[in-house]
CSV table of C-alpha atoms in Angstrom, one decimal:
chain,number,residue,atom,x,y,z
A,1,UNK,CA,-4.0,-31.4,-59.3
A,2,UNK,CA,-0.6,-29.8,-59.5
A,3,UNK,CA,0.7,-27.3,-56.7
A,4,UNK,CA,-0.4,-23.5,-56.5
A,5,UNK,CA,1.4,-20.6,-55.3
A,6,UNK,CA,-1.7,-19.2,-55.5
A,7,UNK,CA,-5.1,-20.5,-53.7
A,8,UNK,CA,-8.0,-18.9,-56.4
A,9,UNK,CA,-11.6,-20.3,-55.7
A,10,UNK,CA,-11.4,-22.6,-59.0
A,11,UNK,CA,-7.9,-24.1,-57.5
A,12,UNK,CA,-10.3,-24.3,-53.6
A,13,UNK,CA,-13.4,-26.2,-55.2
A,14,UNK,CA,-11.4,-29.0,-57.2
A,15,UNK,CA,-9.2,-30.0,-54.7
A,16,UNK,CA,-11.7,-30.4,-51.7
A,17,UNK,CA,-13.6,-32.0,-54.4
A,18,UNK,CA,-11.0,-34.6,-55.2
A,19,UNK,CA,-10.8,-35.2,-51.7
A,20,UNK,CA,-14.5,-34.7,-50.5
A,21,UNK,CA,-13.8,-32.4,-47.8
A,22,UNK,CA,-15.8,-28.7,-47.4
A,23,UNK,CA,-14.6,-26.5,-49.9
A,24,UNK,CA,-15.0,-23.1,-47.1
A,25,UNK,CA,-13.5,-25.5,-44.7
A,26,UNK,CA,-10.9,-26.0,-46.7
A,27,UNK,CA,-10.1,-22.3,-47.8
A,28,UNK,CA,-10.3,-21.3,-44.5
A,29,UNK,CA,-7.5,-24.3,-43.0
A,30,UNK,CA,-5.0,-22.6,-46.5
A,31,UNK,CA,-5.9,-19.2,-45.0
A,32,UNK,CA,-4.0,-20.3,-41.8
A,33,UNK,CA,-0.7,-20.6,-44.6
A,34,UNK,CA,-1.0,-17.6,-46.4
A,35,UNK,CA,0.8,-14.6,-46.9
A,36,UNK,CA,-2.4,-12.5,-48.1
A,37,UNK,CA,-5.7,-13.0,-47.6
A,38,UNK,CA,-8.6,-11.5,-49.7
A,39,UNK,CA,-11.9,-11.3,-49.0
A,40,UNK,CA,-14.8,-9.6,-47.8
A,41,UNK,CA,-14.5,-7.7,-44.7
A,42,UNK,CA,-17.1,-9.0,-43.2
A,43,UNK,CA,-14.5,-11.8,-42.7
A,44,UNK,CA,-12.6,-9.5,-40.7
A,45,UNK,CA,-15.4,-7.8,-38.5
A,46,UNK,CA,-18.5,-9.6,-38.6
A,47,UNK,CA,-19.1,-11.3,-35.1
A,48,UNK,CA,-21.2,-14.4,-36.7
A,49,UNK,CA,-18.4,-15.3,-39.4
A,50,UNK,CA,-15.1,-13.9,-38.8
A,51,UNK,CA,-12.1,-16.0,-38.9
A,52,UNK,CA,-12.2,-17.4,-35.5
A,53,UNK,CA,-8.5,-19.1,-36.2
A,54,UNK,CA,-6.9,-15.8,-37.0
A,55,UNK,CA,-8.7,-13.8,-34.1
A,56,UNK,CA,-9.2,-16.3,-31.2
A,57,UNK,CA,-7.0,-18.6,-31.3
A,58,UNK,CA,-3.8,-16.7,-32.6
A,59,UNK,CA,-1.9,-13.7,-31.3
A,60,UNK,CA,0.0,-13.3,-34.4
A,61,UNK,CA,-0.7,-9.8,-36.2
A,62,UNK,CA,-1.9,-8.6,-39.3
A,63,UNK,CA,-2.2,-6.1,-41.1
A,64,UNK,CA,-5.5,-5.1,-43.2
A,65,UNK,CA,-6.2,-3.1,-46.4
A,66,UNK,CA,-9.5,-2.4,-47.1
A,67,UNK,CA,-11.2,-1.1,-49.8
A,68,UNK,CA,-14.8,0.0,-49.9
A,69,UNK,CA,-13.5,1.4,-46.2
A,70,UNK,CA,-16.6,3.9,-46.8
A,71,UNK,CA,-18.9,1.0,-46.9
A,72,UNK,CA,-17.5,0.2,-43.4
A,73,UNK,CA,-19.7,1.9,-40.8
A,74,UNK,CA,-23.0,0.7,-42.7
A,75,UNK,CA,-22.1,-2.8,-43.0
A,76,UNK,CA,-20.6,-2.8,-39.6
A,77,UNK,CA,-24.0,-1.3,-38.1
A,78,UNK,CA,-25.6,-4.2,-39.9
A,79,UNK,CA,-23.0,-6.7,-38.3
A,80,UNK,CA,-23.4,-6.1,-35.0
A,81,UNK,CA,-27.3,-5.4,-34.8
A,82,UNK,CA,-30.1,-8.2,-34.1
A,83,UNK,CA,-33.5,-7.8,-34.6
A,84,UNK,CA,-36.7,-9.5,-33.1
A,85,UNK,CA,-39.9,-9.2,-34.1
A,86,UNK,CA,-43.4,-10.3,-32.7
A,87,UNK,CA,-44.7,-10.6,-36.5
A,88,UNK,CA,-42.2,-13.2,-36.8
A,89,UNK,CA,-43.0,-15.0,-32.8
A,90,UNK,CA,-47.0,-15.2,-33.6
A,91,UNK,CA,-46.0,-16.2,-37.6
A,92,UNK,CA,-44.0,-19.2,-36.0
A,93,UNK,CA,-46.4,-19.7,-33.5
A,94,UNK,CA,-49.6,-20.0,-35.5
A,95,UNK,CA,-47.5,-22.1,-38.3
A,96,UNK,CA,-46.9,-25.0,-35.7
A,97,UNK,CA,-49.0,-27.7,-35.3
A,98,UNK,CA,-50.9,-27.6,-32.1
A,99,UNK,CA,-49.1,-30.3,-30.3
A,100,UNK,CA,-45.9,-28.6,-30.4
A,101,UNK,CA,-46.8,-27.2,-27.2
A,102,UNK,CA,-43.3,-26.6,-25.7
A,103,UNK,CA,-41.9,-24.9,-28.3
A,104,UNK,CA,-45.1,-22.6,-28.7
A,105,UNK,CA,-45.0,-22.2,-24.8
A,106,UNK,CA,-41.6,-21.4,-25.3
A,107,UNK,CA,-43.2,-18.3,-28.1
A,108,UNK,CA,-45.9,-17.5,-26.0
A,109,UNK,CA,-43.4,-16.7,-23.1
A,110,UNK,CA,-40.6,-14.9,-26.0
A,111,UNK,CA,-44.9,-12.7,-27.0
A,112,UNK,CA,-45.5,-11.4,-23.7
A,113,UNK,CA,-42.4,-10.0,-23.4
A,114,UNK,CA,-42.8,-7.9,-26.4
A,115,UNK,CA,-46.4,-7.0,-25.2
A,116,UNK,CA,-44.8,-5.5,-22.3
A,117,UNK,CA,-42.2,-3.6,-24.4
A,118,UNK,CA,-45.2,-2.7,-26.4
A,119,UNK,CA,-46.8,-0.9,-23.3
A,120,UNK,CA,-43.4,0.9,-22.6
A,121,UNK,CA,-43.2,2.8,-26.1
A,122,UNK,CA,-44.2,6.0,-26.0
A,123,UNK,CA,-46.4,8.2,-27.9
A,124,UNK,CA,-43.8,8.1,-30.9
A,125,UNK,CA,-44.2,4.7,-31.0
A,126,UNK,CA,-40.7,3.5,-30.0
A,127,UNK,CA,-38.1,3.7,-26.9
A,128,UNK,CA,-34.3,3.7,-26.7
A,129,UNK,CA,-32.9,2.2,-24.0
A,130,UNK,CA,-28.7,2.1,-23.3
A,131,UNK,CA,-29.4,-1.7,-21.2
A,132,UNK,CA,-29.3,-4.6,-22.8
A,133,UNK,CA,-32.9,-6.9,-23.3
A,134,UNK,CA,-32.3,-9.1,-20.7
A,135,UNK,CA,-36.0,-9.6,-19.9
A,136,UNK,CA,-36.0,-11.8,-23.2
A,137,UNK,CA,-32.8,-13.7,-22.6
A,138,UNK,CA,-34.3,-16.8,-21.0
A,139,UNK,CA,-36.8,-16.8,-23.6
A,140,UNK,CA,-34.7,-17.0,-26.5
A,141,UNK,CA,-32.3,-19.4,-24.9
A,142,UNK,CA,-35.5,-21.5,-24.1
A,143,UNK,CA,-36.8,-20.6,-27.7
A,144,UNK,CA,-33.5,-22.4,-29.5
A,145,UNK,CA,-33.1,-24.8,-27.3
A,146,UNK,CA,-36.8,-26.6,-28.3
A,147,UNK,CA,-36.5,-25.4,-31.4
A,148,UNK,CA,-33.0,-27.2,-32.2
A,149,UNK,CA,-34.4,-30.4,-31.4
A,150,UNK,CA,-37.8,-29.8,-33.5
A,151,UNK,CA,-35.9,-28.5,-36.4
A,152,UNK,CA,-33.7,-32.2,-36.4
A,153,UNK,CA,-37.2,-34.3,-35.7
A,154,UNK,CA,-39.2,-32.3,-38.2
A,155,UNK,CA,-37.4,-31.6,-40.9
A,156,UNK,CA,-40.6,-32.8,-43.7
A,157,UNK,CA,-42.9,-30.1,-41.8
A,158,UNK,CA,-44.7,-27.9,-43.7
A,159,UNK,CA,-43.3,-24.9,-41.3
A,160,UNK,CA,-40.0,-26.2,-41.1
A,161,UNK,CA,-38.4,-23.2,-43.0
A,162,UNK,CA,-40.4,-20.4,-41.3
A,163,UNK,CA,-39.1,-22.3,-38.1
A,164,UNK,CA,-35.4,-22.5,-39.2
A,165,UNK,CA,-35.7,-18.5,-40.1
A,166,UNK,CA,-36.8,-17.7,-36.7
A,167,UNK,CA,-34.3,-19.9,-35.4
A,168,UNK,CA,-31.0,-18.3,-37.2
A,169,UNK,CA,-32.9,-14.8,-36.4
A,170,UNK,CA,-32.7,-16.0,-32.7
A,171,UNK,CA,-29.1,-17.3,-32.6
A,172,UNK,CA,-27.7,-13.8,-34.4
A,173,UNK,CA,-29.6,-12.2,-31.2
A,174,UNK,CA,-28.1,-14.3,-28.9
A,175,UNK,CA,-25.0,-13.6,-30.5
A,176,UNK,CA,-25.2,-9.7,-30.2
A,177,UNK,CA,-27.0,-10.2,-26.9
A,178,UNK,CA,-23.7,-11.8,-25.7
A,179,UNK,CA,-21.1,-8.7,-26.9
A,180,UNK,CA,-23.5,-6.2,-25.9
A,181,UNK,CA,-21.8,-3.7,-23.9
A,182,UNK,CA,-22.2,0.5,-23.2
A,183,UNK,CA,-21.4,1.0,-27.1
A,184,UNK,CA,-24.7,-0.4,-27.6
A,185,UNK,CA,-28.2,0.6,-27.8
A,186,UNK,CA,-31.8,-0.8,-27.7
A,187,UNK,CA,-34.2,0.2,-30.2
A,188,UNK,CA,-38.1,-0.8,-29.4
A,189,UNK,CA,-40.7,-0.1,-31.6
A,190,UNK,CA,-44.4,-0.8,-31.4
C-alpha cells in the first residue's frame, strides 16, 4: 500500500489487514497524527468510548465542529445514563444453571435491593432522588466480578449471551455510577 495524506476507512481496513493488527486500534493510534479528525461525536463526549489518548492522556487542545449539534443534548442524555432493571436480574438469574450459586447469590443480593427501591416508590409509581445508588454499588461490583470469570469458563452455555448483556449493562452502570456527581439524578420506577 502506497502512502496517504488522507486516512479514509478503505485506506484503515487494508493496511491493518496487511499487517494483522485491529483496524479501530489502528485508526485510533493515526488519529494521534492528524490534523482533522471526523467522526461521530460520541467520540468526543461519550464516557464509555471517547478518545482516551486525546482527553486523558494529552493536554494539547482542539478545536471541535459539530454538526447535528441539535442532536447533542438527546444523545448526550443517552451517554451519560445507565439503567438497571430487575426484569433483566431475575431473567439472568432463572437462566443460570442452579450450581452457579455465587454468581446467582451475587443477583439475589443486586434483587433485594431493587425490592427495597420498589417499597420506596410512591403512589405514581416512581421516585427521584438527587444521591447517587450507592446501596447497589457492592452488588454490581460483586455482580461483574463473578460474572467475568463465568463469562471466560462458560462461553458454550446456553445463557451465555443473556449473561454477557447483563454484564455490559452492569459495567455502563458502573461507569456512570463512577462520574455521578450533583448534575445527576436518580430515576426509580416500580
Amino acid at each position: 500500500m502506497g502512502r496517504s495524506d488522507a486516512w479514509a476507512r478503505d485506506n484503515i481496513e487494508a493496511v491493518a489487514r496487511e499487517h494483522r493488527v485491529c483496524p479501530f486500534e489502528f485508526s485510533l493510534d493515526l488519529a494521534l497524527w492528524a490534523d482533522l479528525v471526523i467522526c461521530d461525536y460520541n467520540y468526543a463526549f461519550d464516557p464509555r468510548v471517547y478518545l482516551k489518548r486525546f482527553f486523558d492522556e494529552s493536554s494539547d487542545d482542539y478545536l471541535f465542529l459539530i454538526d447535528e449539534a441539535h442532536n447533542l443534548v438527546d444523545r448526550a442524555r443517552e451517554m451519560y445514563s445507565a439503567e438497571l432493571t430487575k426484569e433483566k436480574i431475575m431473567s439472568v438469574k432463572r437462566a443460570l444453571p442452579k450450581w452457579n450459586e455465587a454468581l446467582i447469590k451475587a443477583l439475589e443480593k443486586m434483587n433485594k435491593v431493587f425490592l427495597t427501591w420498589s417499597k420506596t416508590c410512591e403512589k405514581d409509581g416512581y421516585f427521584v432522588d438527587y444521591n447517587p445508588p450507592d446501596e447497589i454499588y457492592p452488588q454490581v461490583r460483586k455482580f461483574l466480578e463473578l460474572a467475568e470469570d463465568w463469562l471466560l469458563e462458560n462461553q458454550a452455555a446456553e445463557c451465555y449471551e443473556e449473561v454477557l448483556e447483563l454484564y455490559f449493562e452492569s459495567m455502563r452502570f458502573m461507569r456512570i455510577y463512577e462520574i455521578y456527581d450533583d448534575c445527576y439524578i436518580s430515576l426509580y420506577e416500580r
